[in-house]
Short mmCIF file of C-alpha atoms in Angstrom, two decimals:
data_model
loop_
_atom_site.label_atom_id
_atom_site.label_comp_id
_atom_site.label_asym_id
_atom_site.label_seq_id
_atom_site.Cartn_x
_atom_site.Cartn_y
_atom_site.Cartn_z
CA MET A 27 1.86 3.57 -25.73
CA GLU A 28 0.42 1.11 -23.20
CA ARG A 29 -1.78 -1.75 -24.45
CA PHE A 30 -4.58 -2.84 -22.17
CA PHE A 31 -6.54 -6.05 -22.84
CA SER A 32 -9.61 -7.73 -21.32
CA TRP A 33 -11.89 -10.68 -22.10
CA GLY A 34 -14.73 -12.84 -20.75
CA TYR A 35 -18.44 -12.46 -19.99
CA ASN A 36 -19.63 -9.11 -21.34
CA ASN A 37 -23.41 -8.80 -20.98
CA CYS A 38 -23.11 -5.26 -19.57
CA GLY A 39 -20.02 -4.09 -21.42
CA GLN A 40 -17.64 -4.94 -18.56
CA VAL A 41 -14.93 -5.98 -21.04
CA GLY A 42 -14.81 -2.41 -22.32
CA SER A 43 -14.65 -3.34 -25.99
CA GLY A 44 -17.55 -1.13 -27.06
CA THR A 45 -20.03 -4.01 -27.44
CA THR A 46 -21.90 -6.48 -25.22
CA ALA A 47 -20.61 -9.53 -27.08
CA ASN A 48 -18.70 -12.04 -24.93
CA GLN A 49 -14.96 -12.15 -25.61
CA SER A 50 -13.23 -15.54 -25.55
CA VAL A 51 -9.81 -14.13 -26.41
CA PRO A 52 -7.96 -11.04 -25.14
CA ARG A 53 -9.21 -7.88 -26.81
CA LYS A 54 -7.92 -4.33 -26.58
CA VAL A 55 -9.99 -2.11 -24.31
CA ALA A 56 -11.40 0.95 -26.11
CA SER A 57 -8.97 3.68 -27.12
CA SER A 58 -9.55 6.09 -24.22
CA LEU A 59 -7.21 3.98 -22.06
CA GLN A 60 -4.67 2.97 -24.69
CA SER A 61 -2.60 6.15 -24.27
CA LYS A 62 -2.65 5.89 -20.45
CA VAL A 63 -0.37 4.05 -18.04
CA VAL A 64 -2.71 1.73 -16.10
CA VAL A 65 -1.33 0.80 -12.68
CA SER A 66 -4.21 -1.29 -11.30
CA ILE A 67 -7.48 -2.95 -12.31
CA SER A 68 -10.52 -3.77 -10.16
CA ALA A 69 -13.48 -5.94 -11.21
CA GLY A 70 -16.93 -5.96 -9.63
CA GLN A 71 -19.87 -8.24 -10.39
CA THR A 72 -20.56 -6.70 -13.82
CA SER A 73 -18.41 -3.56 -13.96
CA SER A 74 -14.72 -2.70 -14.12
CA MET A 75 -12.41 0.10 -12.98
CA ALA A 76 -8.89 1.13 -13.96
CA LEU A 77 -6.50 3.46 -12.14
CA THR A 78 -3.86 5.34 -14.13
CA ASP A 79 -0.48 6.53 -12.95
CA ASN A 80 -1.64 10.14 -12.65
CA GLY A 81 -4.36 9.23 -10.14
CA HIS A 82 -7.33 9.25 -12.56
CA VAL A 83 -10.07 6.60 -12.44
CA TYR A 84 -11.90 5.10 -15.42
CA GLY A 85 -14.97 2.85 -15.25
CA TRP A 86 -17.11 0.82 -17.61
CA GLY A 87 -19.83 -1.84 -17.60
CA TYR A 88 -23.01 -2.03 -15.54
CA ASN A 89 -23.97 1.19 -13.75
CA GLY A 90 -27.50 0.52 -12.50
CA THR A 91 -26.72 1.71 -8.96
CA GLY A 92 -24.20 4.39 -9.92
CA GLN A 93 -21.15 2.26 -9.17
CA LEU A 94 -19.19 3.96 -11.97
CA GLY A 95 -19.56 7.32 -10.18
CA LEU A 96 -20.53 9.24 -13.32
CA GLY A 97 -23.59 10.98 -11.90
CA ASN A 98 -26.05 8.71 -13.71
CA THR A 99 -27.16 5.07 -13.88
CA GLY A 100 -26.50 4.41 -17.55
CA ASN A 101 -24.26 1.48 -18.54
CA GLN A 102 -20.95 2.26 -20.24
CA LEU A 103 -19.60 0.05 -23.02
CA MET A 104 -16.24 1.86 -23.06
CA PRO A 105 -14.03 3.32 -20.30
CA CYS A 106 -15.28 6.69 -19.08
CA ARG A 107 -13.25 8.90 -16.76
CA LEU A 108 -14.69 9.66 -13.34
CA VAL A 109 -14.29 13.32 -12.38
CA PHE A 110 -14.28 14.32 -8.70
CA ALA A 111 -15.75 17.61 -7.51
CA GLN A 112 -12.22 18.78 -6.60
CA PRO A 113 -8.83 17.79 -8.06
CA ILE A 114 -7.86 14.57 -6.27
CA CYS A 115 -5.09 12.03 -6.81
CA ILE A 116 -6.42 8.49 -6.27
CA ILE A 117 -3.93 5.79 -5.28
CA GLN A 118 -6.30 2.80 -4.85
CA VAL A 119 -9.73 1.86 -6.19
CA VAL A 120 -11.71 -1.33 -5.42
CA LEU A 121 -15.12 -2.66 -6.48
CA GLY A 122 -17.64 -4.50 -4.32
CA TYR A 123 -20.74 -6.31 -5.55
CA ALA A 124 -22.31 -3.05 -6.76
CA HIS A 125 -20.37 -0.29 -5.02
CA THR A 126 -16.95 1.31 -5.38
CA LEU A 127 -14.37 2.60 -2.89
CA ALA A 128 -11.39 4.84 -3.60
CA LEU A 129 -8.47 6.10 -1.51
CA SER A 130 -6.74 9.42 -2.17
CA ASP A 131 -3.08 10.19 -1.63
CA GLN A 132 -4.16 12.21 1.42
CA GLY A 133 -5.65 9.11 3.06
CA VAL A 134 -9.27 10.19 2.44
CA LEU A 135 -11.85 7.53 1.55
CA TYR A 136 -14.53 8.03 -1.10
CA ALA A 137 -17.46 5.75 -1.96
CA TRP A 138 -20.29 5.55 -4.48
CA GLY A 139 -22.82 3.09 -5.91
CA ALA A 140 -25.25 0.73 -4.15
CA ASN A 141 -25.83 1.41 -0.46
CA SER A 142 -28.81 -0.72 0.56
CA HIS A 143 -26.75 -2.30 3.35
CA GLY A 144 -24.67 0.73 4.34
CA GLN A 145 -21.67 -0.50 2.34
CA LEU A 146 -20.69 3.09 1.46
CA GLY A 147 -20.15 3.96 5.13
CA ILE A 148 -21.86 7.36 4.90
CA GLY A 149 -24.40 6.87 7.70
CA ASN A 150 -27.45 6.02 5.56
CA LYS A 151 -28.72 3.53 2.95
CA SER A 152 -29.09 5.89 -0.02
CA ASN A 153 -27.35 4.98 -3.28
CA GLN A 154 -24.82 7.50 -4.57
CA THR A 155 -24.07 8.12 -8.25
CA VAL A 156 -21.09 10.40 -7.53
CA PRO A 157 -18.19 10.01 -5.06
CA VAL A 158 -18.87 11.02 -1.46
CA LYS A 159 -16.47 11.08 1.49
CA VAL A 160 -16.67 8.21 3.97
CA GLY A 161 -17.18 9.44 7.53
CA THR A 162 -13.89 8.82 9.32
CA ASN A 163 -11.37 11.17 10.85
CA GLU A 164 -8.43 8.79 10.50
CA ARG A 165 -5.95 8.80 7.62
CA MET A 166 -6.42 5.52 5.75
CA VAL A 167 -3.70 3.57 3.94
CA GLU A 168 -5.68 0.64 2.51
CA VAL A 169 -9.25 -0.01 1.37
CA THR A 170 -10.78 -3.38 0.49
CA ALA A 171 -13.97 -4.74 -1.08
CA CYS A 172 -15.01 -7.96 -2.84
CA HIS A 173 -17.18 -8.53 -5.92
CA SER A 174 -19.32 -11.12 -4.12
CA THR A 175 -20.17 -9.19 -0.93
CA ASN A 176 -21.67 -5.94 0.33
CA ILE A 177 -18.93 -5.39 2.92
CA SER A 178 -16.25 -2.70 2.94
CA ALA A 179 -13.07 -2.52 5.01
CA ALA A 180 -10.19 -0.12 5.48
CA LYS A 181 -6.96 0.11 7.44
CA SER A 182 -5.74 3.32 9.06
CA GLN A 183 -2.21 4.65 9.25
CA SER A 184 -2.15 3.65 12.93
CA GLY A 185 -2.90 0.03 11.95
CA GLN A 186 -6.55 -0.07 13.00
CA VAL A 187 -9.00 -1.97 10.79
CA TYR A 188 -12.57 -0.75 10.19
CA MET A 189 -15.52 -2.49 8.54
CA TRP A 190 -19.01 -1.51 7.43
CA GLY A 191 -21.88 -2.80 5.28
CA LEU A 192 -23.69 -6.16 5.55
CA CYS A 193 -21.75 -7.95 8.29
CA ARG A 194 -23.31 -11.31 9.27
CA GLY A 195 -26.76 -9.99 8.42
CA GLN A 196 -26.34 -6.73 10.35
CA CYS A 197 -26.12 -3.42 8.49
CA LEU A 198 -23.31 -1.18 9.73
CA LEU A 199 -23.94 2.23 8.18
CA SER A 200 -20.60 3.79 9.12
CA PRO A 201 -17.04 2.49 9.73
CA HIS A 202 -16.88 0.26 12.78
CA LEU A 203 -13.58 -0.35 14.60
CA THR A 204 -12.58 -4.04 14.79
CA HIS A 205 -9.95 -6.00 16.70
CA PHE A 206 -8.39 -7.23 13.44
CA THR A 207 -4.93 -6.25 12.21
CA CYS A 208 -5.59 -7.21 8.58
CA THR A 209 -8.53 -6.26 6.32
CA ASP A 210 -8.58 -9.83 4.92
CA ASP A 211 -9.95 -11.06 8.25
CA VAL A 212 -13.07 -8.90 7.87
CA PHE A 213 -14.15 -10.87 4.80
CA ALA A 214 -13.07 -14.22 6.25
CA CYS A 215 -15.18 -13.72 9.38
CA PHE A 216 -18.11 -11.50 8.41
CA SER A 217 -18.98 -11.92 4.72
CA ASN A 218 -21.47 -14.48 3.41
CA PRO A 219 -20.05 -16.58 1.90
CA PRO A 220 -16.69 -16.14 3.65
CA VAL A 221 -13.87 -14.94 1.40
CA MET A 222 -10.12 -15.26 1.97
CA TRP A 223 -6.97 -14.34 0.02
CA ARG A 224 -4.41 -16.04 2.26
CA PHE A 225 -4.03 -19.25 4.25
CA LEU A 226 -5.57 -19.45 7.71
CA SER A 227 -4.26 -21.83 10.35
CA VAL A 228 -6.87 -24.26 11.70
CA GLU A 229 -4.54 -25.98 14.15
CA HIS A 230 -5.11 -26.03 17.90
CA ASP A 231 -4.23 -22.84 19.75
CA ASP A 232 -1.17 -24.44 21.34
CA PHE A 233 0.34 -25.35 17.95
CA LEU A 234 2.77 -22.93 16.32
CA THR A 235 3.84 -23.06 12.69
CA VAL A 236 7.51 -22.65 11.77
CA ALA A 237 6.88 -19.00 10.88
CA GLU A 238 5.05 -18.39 14.16
CA SER A 239 7.78 -20.07 16.19
CA LEU A 240 10.46 -18.01 14.48
CA LYS A 241 8.53 -14.80 15.15
CA LYS A 242 8.12 -15.76 18.81
CA GLU A 243 11.87 -16.21 19.31
CA PHE A 244 12.88 -12.80 17.97
CA ASP A 245 14.72 -10.82 20.66
CA SER A 246 14.54 -13.78 23.03
CA LYS A 247 17.21 -13.76 25.77
CA GLU A 248 16.62 -17.45 26.50
CA THR A 249 17.54 -18.88 23.07
CA SER A 250 19.70 -16.21 21.39
CA ASP A 251 23.44 -16.59 20.80
CA LEU A 252 24.18 -13.02 19.71
CA LYS A 253 23.32 -9.45 20.68
CA PHE A 254 23.38 -6.30 18.58
CA ARG A 255 23.93 -3.19 20.68
CA VAL A 256 22.37 -0.07 19.15
CA ASP A 257 22.09 3.27 20.96
CA GLY A 258 22.91 1.47 24.20
CA LYS A 259 20.11 -1.09 23.78
CA ASP A 260 20.46 -4.80 23.09
CA ILE A 261 18.60 -6.84 20.46
CA HIS A 262 18.85 -10.62 20.92
CA VAL A 263 19.13 -12.72 17.76
CA HIS A 264 20.29 -16.08 16.40
CA LYS A 265 23.27 -16.31 14.05
CA ALA A 266 21.83 -19.26 12.17
CA VAL A 267 18.62 -17.38 11.37
CA LEU A 268 20.51 -14.30 10.20
CA LYS A 269 22.80 -16.38 7.97
CA ILE A 270 19.83 -18.15 6.40
CA ARG A 271 17.85 -14.97 5.79
CA CYS A 272 20.46 -12.39 4.78
CA GLU A 273 23.48 -12.44 2.48
CA HIS A 274 25.08 -9.61 4.47
CA PHE A 275 25.16 -11.75 7.62
CA ARG A 276 26.09 -14.89 5.71
CA THR A 277 29.23 -13.07 4.68
CA MET A 278 29.81 -11.52 8.11
CA PHE A 279 29.65 -14.77 10.06
CA GLN A 280 32.44 -16.61 8.31
CA SER A 281 35.13 -18.30 10.38
CA HIS A 282 37.89 -15.82 9.49
CA TRP A 283 35.83 -12.70 10.32
CA ASN A 284 36.11 -11.12 13.77
CA GLU A 285 32.32 -10.77 14.05
CA ASN A 286 31.90 -14.54 13.94
CA SER A 287 33.57 -14.91 17.35
CA LYS A 288 31.76 -12.02 19.06
CA ASP A 289 28.80 -12.29 21.42
CA VAL A 290 27.95 -8.60 21.13
CA ILE A 291 28.21 -6.48 17.98
CA GLY A 292 27.88 -2.71 18.17
CA ILE A 293 26.01 -0.82 15.45
CA ASP A 294 26.49 2.93 15.05
CA GLN A 295 25.41 3.56 11.43
CA PHE A 296 21.69 3.18 12.10
CA SER A 297 19.23 4.08 14.85
CA TYR A 298 17.76 1.54 17.27
CA PRO A 299 14.19 1.60 15.79
CA VAL A 300 15.58 1.14 12.28
CA TYR A 301 17.97 -1.71 13.09
CA ARG A 302 15.44 -3.48 15.28
CA ALA A 303 12.84 -3.25 12.50
CA PHE A 304 15.37 -4.74 10.07
CA LEU A 305 16.19 -7.69 12.33
CA GLU A 306 12.52 -8.27 13.07
CA TYR A 307 11.83 -8.29 9.33
CA LEU A 308 14.30 -11.18 8.98
CA TYR A 309 12.20 -13.15 11.47
CA THR A 310 8.71 -12.15 10.28
CA ASP A 311 8.88 -10.85 6.66
CA ASN A 312 6.96 -7.79 7.87
CA VAL A 313 7.87 -4.17 8.60
CA ASP A 314 6.05 -1.93 11.08
CA LEU A 315 7.55 1.58 11.02
CA ALA A 316 6.45 5.17 10.68
CA PRO A 317 7.20 6.68 7.23
CA GLU A 318 9.95 8.91 8.65
CA ASP A 319 11.74 5.90 10.20
CA ALA A 320 11.18 3.92 6.99
CA ILE A 321 13.57 6.35 5.29
CA GLY A 322 16.36 5.11 7.57
CA LEU A 323 15.37 1.51 6.88
CA LEU A 324 15.44 2.26 3.17
CA ASP A 325 19.03 3.41 3.65
CA LEU A 326 19.86 0.17 5.46
CA ALA A 327 18.11 -1.98 2.84
CA THR A 328 20.10 -0.22 0.12
CA SER A 329 23.38 -0.73 1.99
CA TYR A 330 22.66 -4.42 2.65
CA CYS A 331 21.28 -5.05 -0.89
CA GLU A 332 17.92 -6.23 0.44
CA ASP A 333 15.71 -5.52 -2.57
CA ARG A 334 12.45 -6.85 -1.13
CA LEU A 335 12.89 -4.84 2.05
CA LYS A 336 13.66 -1.81 -0.07
CA LYS A 337 10.30 -2.23 -1.83
CA LEU A 338 8.44 -2.62 1.48
CA CYS A 339 10.03 0.59 2.75
CA GLN A 340 8.95 2.42 -0.38
CA ASP A 341 5.36 1.19 0.09
CA ILE A 342 5.33 2.45 3.70
CA ILE A 343 6.68 5.82 2.62
CA LYS A 344 4.09 6.10 -0.17
CA ARG A 345 1.24 5.44 2.25
CA GLY A 346 2.56 8.05 4.68
CA ILE A 347 3.27 10.85 2.22
CA SER A 348 1.74 14.25 3.02
CA VAL A 349 2.15 17.87 1.99
CA ASP A 350 4.50 18.48 4.95
CA ASN A 351 6.91 15.60 4.27
CA ALA A 352 6.65 15.20 0.48
CA PHE A 353 9.93 16.96 -0.37
CA LEU A 354 11.75 15.22 2.46
CA LEU A 355 10.64 11.87 1.06
CA LEU A 356 11.49 12.94 -2.49
CA SER A 357 15.03 13.84 -1.38
CA ALA A 358 15.39 10.45 0.32
CA ALA A 359 14.16 8.62 -2.78
CA VAL A 360 16.76 10.39 -4.92
CA ARG A 361 19.52 9.75 -2.39
CA TYR A 362 18.81 6.01 -2.18
CA GLU A 363 18.14 5.57 -5.92
CA ALA A 364 14.58 4.38 -5.34
CA GLU A 365 13.27 5.28 -8.79
CA ASP A 366 9.67 4.14 -8.31
CA LEU A 367 9.39 6.05 -5.02
CA GLU A 368 11.05 9.09 -6.57
CA GLU A 369 8.46 9.19 -9.37
CA PHE A 370 5.61 8.74 -6.88
CA CYS A 371 6.86 11.58 -4.65
CA PHE A 372 7.48 13.80 -7.66
CA ARG A 373 3.92 13.34 -8.93
CA PHE A 374 2.54 14.02 -5.45
CA CYS A 375 4.54 17.26 -5.24
CA VAL A 376 3.35 18.39 -8.68
CA ASN A 377 -0.28 17.55 -7.85
CA HIS A 378 -0.02 19.63 -4.64
CA LEU A 379 2.48 22.19 -5.91
CA THR A 380 1.08 25.30 -4.24
CA ASP A 381 0.87 23.70 -0.79
CA VAL A 382 4.20 21.84 -0.80
CA THR A 383 6.17 24.92 -1.89
CA GLN A 384 5.02 26.64 1.31
CA THR A 385 6.63 24.01 3.57
CA ASP A 386 10.00 24.25 5.30
CA ALA A 387 11.13 21.04 3.57
CA PHE A 388 10.86 22.73 0.17
CA TRP A 389 13.23 25.55 1.11
CA GLN A 390 15.65 23.16 2.77
CA MET A 391 16.11 21.05 -0.37
CA ASP A 392 19.55 20.66 -1.86
CA GLY A 393 20.16 23.30 -4.54
CA MET A 394 20.72 20.91 -7.44
CA LEU A 395 17.80 18.72 -6.40
CA LEU A 396 15.56 21.79 -6.25
CA LYS A 397 16.68 22.90 -9.71
CA ASP A 398 16.10 19.42 -11.13
CA PHE A 399 12.62 19.35 -9.62
CA ILE A 400 11.69 22.76 -11.06
CA VAL A 401 12.91 21.77 -14.52
CA LYS A 402 11.09 18.42 -14.47
CA ALA A 403 7.91 19.98 -13.06
CA GLY A 404 7.97 22.56 -15.83
CA ARG A 405 8.31 19.88 -18.50
CA THR A 406 5.29 18.01 -17.14
CA GLY A 407 3.10 21.12 -17.06
CA GLY A 408 3.33 21.78 -13.32
CA PHE A 409 3.47 25.54 -13.84
CA LYS A 410 0.96 25.84 -16.68
CA ASN A 411 -1.52 27.64 -14.46
#
């Protein structure tokens, strides 16, 4: 049984202890959440939300504008489960000043609560006491809000960042495409007061940090001392950087290894997009790949014992999961012993069982893997209906 604690200012029941008395020490949240596996918590101005591992959302605290999504405006002193009109698996929930945003595993955005500045993104300024879809045709992979502002932001699968709400005094009633590449920048540039969760450089434009300089020199013909040749294409790198950043290369570039004396090393185990993404990750700490290519990078990360990269690949795959590729991703997770990803894909398949069993990927699954899935799905109630 999971134990979930909270404490602090509690005038509206936002601690979830069943009273409005302030709590100066950690206190167990009311029993409705104690038997659940809570995977994330979000706090607004005077309300709170919890997301459980099965995609259910619970809210408690102040509800004067419907930010708990319960269909009313009554405060809740204990966690109360939010029920959507249709069965939906939520993978992220965030709270703004008095509104709430949620993202489903299908990349659909939902919003509810205060909307006096258009922060729900539904094209008007009417408050909503139940979840409504946000008007965008793109599949979203990230949604962001802040307890001190009436701004909302989201990032699409293609990497585009949208914002809406009270942006520098102007009300944007629906998602507005920005030039940003990170949702953090929306709040740093447009909220009042500005809010930031990471460092920003305030140096002159012609100054580059160490990280920026390293990123700039990736695949540079002018400064590199080594090339990897993959699928007939060259990737220019620096031995010193690879040795510093990766144990695999630290071992490879020892004096008694043949690779240490080579100027060009051929790679035939992995595709060009995958190997290039891996090398670029060593220079930037970031990965930019489609979910299908991330499977190959997950294979590489497993082979090279790069645990952090393995986690990044799993996050990319989770954000890109769909009915059509769910069983393909589940098979990959099992093959590369990515237990967290395997559980995520399994739950997605169970939650969309009828649809995923109609796909080609389902019928192409390995026999033993298919049997294991059916047995496990049966044990978790996947066939109860």
